[in-house]
XYZ file of C-alpha atoms in Angstrom:
717
model
C 74.639 87.519 109.874
C 77.431 85.723 112.847
C 78.000 86.447 116.528
C 80.237 84.858 118.686
C 81.651 83.444 121.571
C 84.216 83.059 124.130
C 84.992 79.432 126.843
C 87.558 79.155 129.061
C 88.290 76.010 128.916
C 91.124 74.802 130.348
C 93.369 77.783 131.157
C 92.000 77.773 126.568
C 90.197 80.452 125.094
C 88.146 78.418 122.461
C 86.159 80.408 119.661
C 82.590 78.982 118.313
C 80.176 80.902 115.074
C 76.627 79.245 115.194
C 74.441 80.500 113.086
C 71.708 83.939 113.685
C 68.764 80.903 113.487
C 70.609 77.279 115.128
C 70.254 76.685 118.678
C 73.264 76.925 120.278
C 72.112 76.341 123.693
C 70.418 72.387 122.665
C 74.501 71.182 121.014
C 76.318 72.895 124.369
C 76.825 69.819 126.246
C 77.651 68.254 123.296
C 80.000 71.224 121.648
C 81.574 70.789 125.434
C 82.465 67.497 125.590
C 84.812 67.742 121.993
C 86.221 70.850 123.791
C 87.577 68.802 126.373
C 88.774 66.074 124.375
C 90.253 68.869 121.072
C 93.122 71.880 121.493
C 91.336 75.081 121.050
C 90.769 76.661 117.790
C 89.293 79.349 115.301
C 88.885 78.779 111.294
C 88.517 81.973 109.430
C 89.256 81.387 105.511
C 92.122 80.190 105.784
C 93.385 80.387 108.984
C 93.018 78.695 112.025
C 93.786 79.483 115.273
C 94.793 78.256 119.215
C 95.019 80.452 121.551
C 95.897 79.185 125.103
C 97.019 80.722 127.929
C 101.031 79.972 128.937
C 101.694 78.989 132.847
C 103.846 81.269 134.562
C 107.142 80.461 136.105
C 110.448 79.258 135.686
C 109.894 75.148 134.215
C 106.695 77.010 133.049
C 108.527 78.794 130.982
C 111.285 76.515 129.557
C 108.291 73.676 128.602
C 108.504 73.725 124.092
C 104.897 72.560 122.941
C 102.185 74.058 120.673
C 99.696 73.225 120.334
C 99.230 73.473 116.893
C 101.978 73.418 114.062
C 102.134 77.712 113.112
C 103.634 79.975 111.348
C 101.800 82.855 113.433
C 101.890 84.272 116.749
C 100.073 87.272 119.499
C 100.105 87.428 122.582
C 99.095 89.153 125.540
C 99.939 89.800 128.468
C 98.762 91.486 131.463
C 101.503 93.644 134.478
C 103.900 95.545 133.657
C 106.590 93.774 132.412
C 107.681 92.662 129.137
C 107.163 89.101 127.398
C 110.295 87.869 125.430
C 109.935 83.843 123.210
C 111.845 82.151 120.707
C 110.529 79.321 117.905
C 111.609 76.054 116.432
C 111.210 75.665 113.145
C 113.092 74.155 109.788
C 116.152 76.166 110.354
C 116.457 75.752 113.474
C 116.693 78.089 116.851
C 114.713 81.281 116.017
C 116.722 84.247 117.745
C 114.624 85.828 121.406
C 112.388 88.904 120.172
C 110.354 91.173 122.598
C 106.718 91.141 121.073
C 105.282 95.082 121.596
C 101.357 96.297 122.135
C 101.448 98.350 119.158
C 97.100 98.683 118.666
C 94.290 99.266 120.922
C 91.001 98.622 120.367
C 87.511 100.228 118.735
C 86.496 102.884 120.599
C 83.342 103.124 122.603
C 83.224 99.224 122.189
C 82.758 96.715 124.353
C 86.064 95.386 124.348
C 88.120 98.198 125.478
C 86.678 97.454 129.064
C 86.217 93.446 128.719
C 90.443 94.405 127.898
C 91.871 96.052 130.534
C 94.994 95.145 131.539
C 96.099 93.078 129.287
C 99.051 94.611 126.433
C 97.494 93.430 123.456
C 100.822 92.333 120.606
C 100.994 92.629 117.563
C 100.977 89.389 115.722
C 104.539 88.387 114.237
C 105.174 85.460 111.731
C 107.055 82.872 112.381
C 107.655 81.212 109.554
C 106.697 76.953 109.389
C 107.562 76.813 113.354
C 106.182 73.167 115.662
C 107.917 74.831 119.230
C 108.094 77.177 121.022
C 109.666 78.833 124.099
C 109.180 82.076 126.366
C 110.777 83.807 129.111
C 109.458 87.661 130.814
C 110.924 90.240 132.608
C 109.555 92.743 134.807
C 105.960 91.762 136.585
C 104.267 89.618 134.712
C 100.887 88.488 135.873
C 99.457 86.339 133.069
C 99.466 85.237 129.833
C 98.152 84.372 126.684
C 99.711 82.699 123.661
C 97.336 82.326 120.171
C 98.940 80.349 117.600
C 98.093 81.079 114.095
C 98.334 78.988 110.336
C 97.570 81.047 107.522
C 98.104 79.484 104.582
C 99.685 80.378 101.490
C 97.942 81.243 98.437
C 99.684 81.158 95.887
C 98.078 83.253 92.861
C 99.858 86.528 91.947
C 97.449 89.328 94.204
C 95.482 91.539 91.694
C 95.544 95.381 92.192
C 92.513 98.022 91.757
C 92.593 102.025 91.802
C 90.300 103.156 92.722
C 88.589 107.028 92.868
C 93.426 108.353 91.459
C 94.451 106.248 94.022
C 97.773 104.308 93.669
C 97.192 100.163 93.157
C 95.582 98.674 96.436
C 94.896 95.572 96.574
C 91.406 94.750 98.069
C 89.787 93.452 100.925
C 87.919 90.659 98.625
C 91.743 90.205 96.420
C 93.435 89.982 99.914
C 90.800 87.194 100.759
C 89.542 88.266 103.583
C 87.337 86.929 106.224
C 84.021 89.015 105.889
C 81.666 86.644 108.402
C 83.539 86.938 111.125
C 83.438 91.592 111.334
C 81.833 92.224 113.990
C 79.914 95.223 113.090
C 79.422 97.642 110.331
C 82.443 100.615 110.107
C 81.630 103.274 112.198
C 83.411 106.949 110.525
C 84.212 110.420 111.843
C 83.218 113.850 110.097
C 86.640 114.908 108.820
C 89.742 112.885 108.881
C 93.127 114.927 110.818
C 96.275 112.303 110.784
C 97.747 109.777 108.814
C 99.426 106.960 111.645
C 102.070 104.885 109.631
C 102.671 101.861 111.925
C 104.778 98.399 111.456
C 103.995 95.391 112.219
C 107.173 93.976 113.986
C 107.693 91.193 112.578
C 109.517 89.712 110.627
C 110.897 91.244 107.235
C 111.836 88.574 104.912
C 108.236 87.062 103.640
C 107.948 86.662 99.518
C 105.169 88.000 98.039
C 102.443 85.574 98.604
C 104.292 85.144 102.670
C 102.614 89.180 102.861
C 99.027 88.142 101.971
C 98.800 84.843 103.992
C 100.565 87.874 107.169
C 97.431 90.287 106.222
C 94.741 87.370 106.114
C 96.236 86.408 109.820
C 96.341 89.524 111.434
C 92.402 89.973 111.410
C 91.244 87.309 112.324
C 94.235 87.536 115.449
C 92.640 91.624 115.648
C 88.485 89.658 115.839
C 88.683 86.728 117.295
C 91.773 87.166 119.980
C 91.305 90.784 120.605
C 88.089 91.081 120.395
C 88.361 93.956 118.302
C 85.503 94.755 115.267
C 87.670 94.216 111.739
C 91.030 94.938 111.075
C 92.613 97.907 112.649
C 94.665 98.917 110.318
C 93.375 100.967 107.334
C 95.914 100.188 105.272
C 98.752 97.472 104.906
C 102.007 97.550 102.956
C 103.853 95.199 102.672
C 108.096 95.466 100.705
C 107.516 94.901 97.684
C 105.925 98.273 97.632
C 102.216 96.039 97.132
C 99.601 98.217 99.250
C 96.040 95.805 101.330
C 93.163 97.465 101.445
C 92.650 96.934 105.403
C 88.689 97.837 107.366
C 86.127 97.280 105.472
C 84.084 100.661 104.618
C 86.097 101.900 101.530
C 88.803 103.385 100.841
C 87.482 107.175 100.593
C 86.471 107.621 103.656
C 87.203 108.468 106.909
C 86.493 104.393 108.442
C 87.147 104.425 112.460
C 89.469 101.525 113.167
C 91.560 100.065 115.416
C 95.276 101.551 115.967
C 96.170 103.740 117.986
C 93.966 103.459 120.965
C 92.713 107.409 122.224
C 93.309 108.520 118.906
C 91.035 106.211 116.608
C 88.389 109.547 115.339
C 89.899 111.040 112.068
C 92.809 109.295 111.415
C 93.792 106.723 108.865
C 96.021 104.259 110.189
C 98.473 102.495 107.536
C 100.904 99.694 108.918
C 104.532 98.292 107.194
C 104.785 94.849 106.881
C 108.291 93.884 109.190
C 109.644 95.331 111.614
C 112.178 98.850 111.246
C 113.169 100.248 114.514
C 116.831 99.106 113.207
C 116.260 98.422 109.372
C 114.681 100.658 106.853
C 112.152 100.616 105.267
C 112.791 98.755 101.331
C 112.408 102.168 98.729
C 109.628 100.153 97.414
C 107.511 100.363 100.335
C 108.337 103.796 100.363
C 106.931 104.944 97.696
C 103.814 103.003 97.401
C 103.739 105.197 101.196
C 104.359 108.113 99.628
C 101.988 107.468 97.039
C 99.247 106.196 99.367
C 99.182 109.660 101.826
C 100.134 111.342 98.794
C 96.015 110.314 97.717
C 94.315 110.384 100.415
C 95.267 113.757 102.515
C 94.617 115.284 99.160
C 90.985 113.726 99.007
C 90.730 115.365 102.794
C 92.569 118.862 102.145
C 95.125 118.316 104.391
C 98.741 119.638 103.756
C 101.467 116.724 105.110
C 103.872 119.509 106.855
C 101.742 120.534 109.005
C 100.179 120.140 111.937
C 97.163 118.978 113.951
C 95.775 119.992 118.209
C 93.911 116.388 118.585
C 92.043 115.697 122.187
C 93.095 112.437 122.995
C 90.169 109.763 123.847
C 93.314 108.786 126.639
C 95.820 105.418 126.907
C 98.654 104.777 129.208
C 100.915 107.621 127.612
C 97.268 110.800 127.113
C 95.616 110.876 129.980
C 91.601 111.677 127.700
C 91.252 115.097 127.185
C 94.730 115.881 126.186
C 95.257 118.094 124.053
C 98.498 116.416 121.751
C 100.422 118.503 119.260
C 100.441 116.026 115.835
C 102.638 116.573 112.622
C 99.767 115.646 109.581
C 101.952 111.743 109.641
C 102.533 110.924 112.697
C 104.453 107.984 114.030
C 102.102 106.043 116.876
C 104.543 106.793 119.096
C 103.576 109.963 118.592
C 100.008 108.558 120.003
C 100.916 106.336 122.895
C 102.927 104.163 124.681
C 104.715 102.343 122.096
C 108.410 101.971 120.040
C 105.669 101.249 116.773
C 106.595 101.660 113.658
C 110.564 101.288 114.795
C 113.431 104.243 115.204
C 113.999 103.828 111.438
C 110.581 103.754 110.209
C 110.238 106.362 112.347
C 113.336 109.061 110.962
C 112.079 109.239 107.879
C 108.382 110.729 108.383
C 109.859 113.472 107.846
C 111.420 112.598 104.672
C 108.318 110.972 104.074
C 106.299 113.839 104.157
C 108.050 116.088 101.818
C 108.391 113.391 99.984
C 103.681 114.076 100.193
C 103.380 117.134 99.778
C 105.523 117.364 96.667
C 103.924 114.025 94.853
C 100.597 115.197 92.648
C 100.547 119.116 92.494
C 99.124 121.307 92.001
C 97.170 120.517 96.183
C 94.154 122.278 98.384
C 94.710 122.851 102.407
C 91.846 123.235 104.626
C 89.587 124.784 102.914
C 86.411 126.257 105.895
C 82.772 127.916 105.577
C 82.031 129.943 107.585
C 78.974 132.641 108.231
C 74.491 131.268 107.422
C 73.386 132.406 103.882
C 71.817 135.316 104.224
C 74.368 136.943 106.183
C 77.861 136.966 104.954
C 79.830 133.376 104.122
C 83.421 133.676 103.902
C 85.877 131.331 101.718
C 88.910 130.364 103.192
C 91.621 128.149 101.562
C 95.206 127.777 101.016
C 96.636 125.738 97.257
C 100.117 124.719 97.148
C 101.206 127.430 95.410
C 100.580 130.966 93.219
C 97.577 130.060 91.504
C 94.361 130.931 89.716
C 91.538 129.649 91.521
C 87.533 129.455 91.584
C 84.700 129.874 94.379
C 81.614 129.134 92.754
C 78.061 129.072 94.193
C 74.914 126.763 92.060
C 71.658 126.381 93.696
C 69.717 122.946 93.104
C 69.042 123.124 89.340
C 73.184 123.694 88.612
C 72.743 127.267 87.810
C 75.288 129.709 89.005
C 74.075 131.731 91.708
C 77.275 133.415 92.090
C 81.668 133.997 91.378
C 84.130 134.551 92.209
C 88.348 134.341 90.734
C 91.111 135.175 91.153
C 95.076 133.657 91.781
C 97.678 133.885 95.365
C 98.795 131.218 97.280
C 95.764 132.302 99.408
C 91.889 132.016 98.875
C 90.628 134.272 101.244
C 86.783 136.035 100.153
C 83.285 136.711 101.070
C 80.550 136.033 99.984
C 77.235 138.123 100.415
C 74.381 136.240 100.400
C 71.600 138.315 101.105
C 68.334 137.318 98.722
C 70.002 134.652 97.185
C 67.605 132.466 99.212
C 67.637 129.388 101.228
C 69.086 127.472 99.212
C 70.512 124.176 99.223
C 73.290 125.804 97.644
C 77.143 124.086 96.090
C 79.666 125.431 96.214
C 83.253 125.076 94.788
C 86.818 126.190 95.613
C 88.921 124.801 92.417
C 92.269 125.334 90.782
C 92.293 123.945 86.724
C 91.620 120.577 85.475
C 94.675 118.729 88.364
C 93.799 120.489 91.122
C 90.633 118.007 93.833
C 88.348 120.417 94.574
C 87.165 121.293 97.575
C 83.146 120.647 97.807
C 79.993 121.720 99.555
C 77.522 121.962 100.678
C 74.831 125.446 101.847
C 71.917 125.253 103.160
C 70.514 121.378 101.815
C 72.296 118.561 101.968
C 75.607 117.193 99.917
C 75.265 117.398 96.495
C 75.934 113.371 94.756
C 79.582 114.148 93.522
C 80.052 114.427 90.067
C 81.823 112.219 88.154
C 85.414 113.153 86.667
C 86.149 112.523 83.140
C 87.531 109.495 81.879
C 90.209 109.720 79.841
C 90.941 106.800 77.559
C 93.438 107.433 74.592
C 96.684 109.471 78.078
C 97.171 108.889 80.917
C 99.319 109.770 83.606
C 100.389 113.173 82.180
C 103.980 113.928 84.931
C 106.268 116.050 85.132
C 109.383 115.843 87.341
C 111.212 117.569 88.790
C 107.666 120.782 87.913
C 109.908 123.535 89.579
C 113.034 123.150 87.474
C 116.584 125.382 88.515
C 120.493 125.577 87.362
C 122.473 122.861 88.910
C 125.698 123.805 89.704
C 126.921 123.435 86.582
C 124.419 125.909 85.336
C 122.627 122.535 83.671
C 119.192 121.688 85.642
C 116.042 122.751 82.951
C 115.309 120.034 81.990
C 112.473 117.568 82.629
C 111.323 113.669 82.379
C 107.372 113.925 81.412
C 106.066 110.985 81.576
C 102.744 109.594 79.814
C 100.705 106.262 79.627
C 98.818 105.983 75.513
C 96.629 103.645 74.992
C 96.964 102.773 71.255
C 99.865 104.047 69.448
C 99.252 108.169 68.967
C 100.154 110.869 66.904
C 101.556 113.329 70.370
C 102.260 117.205 70.670
C 103.449 119.403 73.545
C 104.350 122.502 74.865
C 105.706 124.662 77.469
C 104.307 128.036 76.617
C 106.145 128.864 73.328
C 107.960 126.559 73.657
C 107.093 123.552 71.012
C 108.936 120.119 73.399
C 107.547 117.733 70.205
C 105.427 116.641 66.903
C 105.392 113.168 66.055
C 104.545 109.318 66.691
C 104.937 107.790 69.746
C 104.050 103.880 70.678
C 100.852 102.499 73.339
C 102.140 102.187 76.682
C 104.595 103.738 78.332
C 106.339 106.961 77.120
C 109.380 109.191 78.751
C 110.728 111.689 78.219
C 114.092 114.343 78.433
C 112.860 117.387 77.278
C 114.536 121.228 77.714
C 113.644 123.942 78.752
C 116.356 126.513 79.049
C 114.910 128.332 76.367
C 111.810 129.671 78.248
C 112.595 132.965 80.508
C 111.359 132.950 84.713
C 107.990 131.862 84.781
C 104.956 130.351 85.316
C 103.974 127.387 82.226
C 101.182 124.577 81.403
C 103.045 121.855 79.841
C 100.344 120.273 77.263
C 100.309 116.685 76.276
C 97.990 116.440 73.164
C 97.847 112.504 71.535
C 94.840 112.064 68.505
C 94.296 108.666 67.305
C 91.469 107.205 65.582
C 89.510 110.252 65.862
C 89.964 111.145 69.198
C 92.447 113.732 70.592
C 92.787 113.562 74.316
C 95.181 116.177 76.616
C 96.406 117.149 79.870
C 98.176 119.544 81.647
C 100.885 119.948 83.481
C 102.438 123.035 85.499
C 105.223 123.784 85.320
C 108.866 126.574 87.092
C 111.340 127.474 85.405
C 113.607 129.730 88.310
C 116.317 130.416 88.579
C 116.657 132.639 91.474
C 118.772 129.936 92.893
C 122.184 128.091 91.015
C 125.607 127.261 91.862
C 125.645 125.401 95.153
C 129.046 123.990 96.158
C 131.041 122.822 99.188
C 134.073 123.663 99.513
C 135.681 121.031 100.722
C 133.225 118.828 99.765
C 135.295 116.959 103.068
C 135.886 118.682 106.464
C 137.234 118.248 109.639
C 135.797 120.111 112.535
C 138.571 118.498 115.502
C 139.509 122.197 116.289
C 143.850 121.523 114.670
C 142.921 124.347 112.336
C 143.181 122.627 109.832
C 139.804 122.041 107.300
C 137.661 123.058 110.597
C 134.963 124.171 108.539
C 132.937 124.301 105.925
C 131.539 126.943 102.793
C 128.356 126.362 101.188
C 128.535 128.916 98.016
C 125.230 129.084 96.198
C 124.889 132.361 93.536
C 120.739 134.863 93.899
C 120.050 137.018 91.417
C 116.941 139.094 93.712
C 116.832 139.503 96.698
C 115.384 136.803 98.662
C 114.953 134.768 102.089
C 117.513 131.912 102.493
C 117.437 129.124 104.687
C 120.782 126.752 104.666
C 120.223 123.573 106.288
C 122.143 120.256 107.267
C 120.034 116.248 106.586
C 121.195 113.178 107.991
C 120.145 110.412 105.464
C 117.358 112.836 104.698
C 116.612 114.175 107.828
C 117.556 117.977 108.879
C 120.203 117.512 111.949
C 121.089 121.420 111.673
C 120.048 124.910 110.308
C 122.757 126.695 109.939
C 121.533 130.158 108.144
C 118.359 131.364 108.113
C 118.040 135.541 106.871
C 117.166 137.255 103.232
C 120.302 137.694 101.428
C 120.893 140.100 97.950
C 121.872 139.278 93.881
C 125.191 137.707 93.773
C 127.793 135.272 95.158
C 127.204 133.811 98.905
C 128.373 132.251 101.262
C 127.547 130.418 104.782
C 129.799 128.666 106.724
C 129.603 126.243 109.345
C 131.994 124.615 111.918
C 130.073 121.321 112.152
C 127.749 121.933 115.602
C 123.989 121.760 116.318
C 122.711 123.254 119.420
C 126.958 123.165 119.544
C 127.147 119.920 118.879
C 129.246 118.392 117.470
C 127.732 116.336 114.656
C 129.156 113.173 114.264
C 131.424 112.137 111.362
C 129.606 111.068 108.328
C 127.538 112.102 104.952
C 125.733 115.086 105.224
C 123.366 117.291 101.822
C 123.358 120.622 102.928
C 119.834 121.208 101.832
C 119.700 125.940 100.343
C 116.813 126.985 99.951
C 114.574 129.951 98.548
C 110.933 130.935 98.069
C 109.929 134.173 96.345
C 106.473 135.436 93.748
C 107.574 132.170 91.266
C 108.406 128.828 93.760
C 110.305 127.858 96.854
C 114.158 126.060 95.598
C 116.010 123.874 97.047
C 119.462 122.925 95.819
C 121.451 119.410 97.320
C 124.797 119.098 97.445
C 126.480 116.123 99.526
C 129.754 116.648 101.222
C 131.097 114.118 105.309
C 132.171 115.334 108.833
C 135.604 113.146 108.772
C 137.541 114.248 111.976
C 139.892 110.682 111.523
C 143.870 110.887 109.706
C 144.360 108.127 107.914
C 146.806 105.464 109.124
C 149.809 104.069 106.210
C 151.561 101.380 106.742
C 155.116 100.446 105.006
C 154.478 96.849 102.726
C 158.008 96.872 101.599
C 160.209 99.953 102.101
C 162.692 99.019 99.521
C 160.309 98.592 96.503
C 158.175 101.227 97.942
C 155.271 99.069 98.865
C 153.134 100.718 101.409
C 149.478 100.607 102.285
C 146.501 103.336 102.908
C 143.059 102.892 105.088
C 141.234 105.572 102.320
C 141.409 107.936 99.714
C 144.642 109.946 100.303
C 147.645 113.075 99.173
C 150.668 111.046 100.218
C 153.464 113.295 99.933
C 157.301 111.246 100.037
C 161.129 112.745 100.803
C 163.181 110.505 98.746
C 166.912 111.288 98.881
C 165.968 115.406 100.103
C 163.848 115.717 96.960
C 159.806 115.827 97.700
C 157.998 113.883 95.132
C 152.909 114.021 95.872
C 150.706 111.267 93.799
C 146.880 110.419 94.838
C 146.882 107.373 96.355
C 143.124 105.175 96.658
C 143.013 102.883 99.864
C 144.888 99.606 99.975
C 148.370 98.883 99.240
C 150.318 101.600 96.518
C 153.397 101.335 95.321
C 154.987 104.998 95.678
C 155.747 106.240 91.795
C 159.718 107.253 91.829
C 161.489 107.325 88.972
C 165.213 106.815 89.471
C 168.366 105.226 92.116
C 167.882 103.330 94.334
C 166.554 105.771 97.934
C 169.097 105.708 100.893
C 166.432 107.538 102.402
C 162.878 108.858 102.147
C 160.349 109.641 105.016
C 156.448 109.635 103.398
C 153.202 110.944 104.508
C 149.680 110.669 103.964
C 146.725 113.429 103.694
C 142.961 112.709 103.020
C 140.897 114.925 101.387
C 139.829 116.729 105.031
C 143.056 117.583 105.759
C 143.927 114.988 108.400
C 147.055 113.817 108.539
C 149.360 110.651 109.111
C 152.725 110.776 111.525
C 155.335 110.390 109.718
C 156.468 107.350 108.898
C 160.876 107.262 107.764
C 163.186 104.667 106.064
C 164.336 102.548 104.843
């Protein structure tokens, strides 16, 4: 056991450790003498930290001395103003960076009072630096800098999968310093929301440096900010590596210190980097989707739902204020912060959509109400219409009652009169692929039943799991993957259709299977592997739904500038039955306009759009049309890219006599040469018009791009 004391000496914060049975008082004089001669230093495992107050004033801020060579920097300041800094490293001075206060103290801790009026800035990775400069804007009354040197450990980082999770680097693996943790973890009764952050430091780091950043954040959060442990529950680097954050169990509702006033019942996930003007890399996005899909599934939370959260109090939301949050929110939704950066924040709706489609089927929002001896009501919602069951067993595991059905909404009431006082265990389940909801009535929760260990065949997945027709009539092909522990004889079926019967090698296996021979419906895709006397089967759900097909955009590029040429675009598609239809427009995965939302009948349908959203024309760029239908089988979406282009191409003469010209973009060129009209499609750049004949005495040329924007006519020679 260790305790921590903070001394203020000549403007420096000095961190000391003492043993539980030691006597700090006996050595106080000697320690103070030593401290007066040395920089203020805290050492934790591979991290060294020095904290120093920065004198304010024009000349003081120009001072460029740093107490140690450092690669990470954290700033605390008082006042409503802002603080910026730049560092000197091996490649010269860095650009100026503005400190961002990203987190909040542990709920209920004395640190919430100690740090009142202070902004706890993010810990930024600066790279190896020796000098620093500061500048302030607005009212800044006090500034303290924390200089950290986090040693890079070059051993490869290992990871661990727990209870179906994606690979996660545990605290032991990234070498967390458990000695500095101030208190045991606190737990919330339930998880409500995932809050996404960014650490607001560099996006340029190596895998080994990423682990060093995590170690530095732990020391800064505990010994700089005074929190109990690292504030985030998880962190993700740009390579897609997931790190366990605050200790206490990755499957439990550990209360972090990542969003002041909103720490209880939330899981904080920090993206390591600055994503205000940079998009999180694909590997980081994929890891975030996998992590949230797994973590929210444990809590049976619909990633596209919202929740009313009562704020615990911060500068943006007073205590007691009820705030509506998305199940996957950004830190800026909960407090006065720009976190997780503009680009990452704009991605969150798409992330939530991807999470909702990962690991299907799912069970959402299980609720059990009522009392034993009367009516007990079981309610939940499934990700689709599926067979389900509600079971109640006694303490000996004997079945007391069971009810089953098939629907998307589960709502069943059990008349428990005469059943006894319990305790009873209940479960809401829907097949082997869905994580069931469990609990107890009249007593303590039963111990969880260990999941069966599958050794020969694992990781069966079908992508997509809902198959529909593309514009060309194809699309009923699913990419199916699974992993074998050893070479095995494998059979695969979907309904009455046999997909495979042969030998497959050990390791990852991937196949493209055509399911077009099956009629519309729900199917169970079963893969069975046999080897060395062991047989293992896994199943996954597949839906074939031809309700929506043939999505086209006409034209593929249009110009809503009011000139009468291609001012609108038509989205065409075919329906096989009467269904509700929604047509939306997305840009970079984010919805920007709802074009249509109503019921339509079977046959070919056309929806026209003028390029506006809420009466405002959208800017030029690449977009995606998304048509979504809902029927008893599934919700199906088809996507088609298109462009808004209101800028005409430019056409210039390179050599008129040789009919050589230059275009700024691909276009259809029309030429009138000695009274004869010719057309040709030409690429961007320099081209020679394909004319065969005598040397022309006169010509005119014009060009029109795919959106119908035309150039001015040029003449020659």
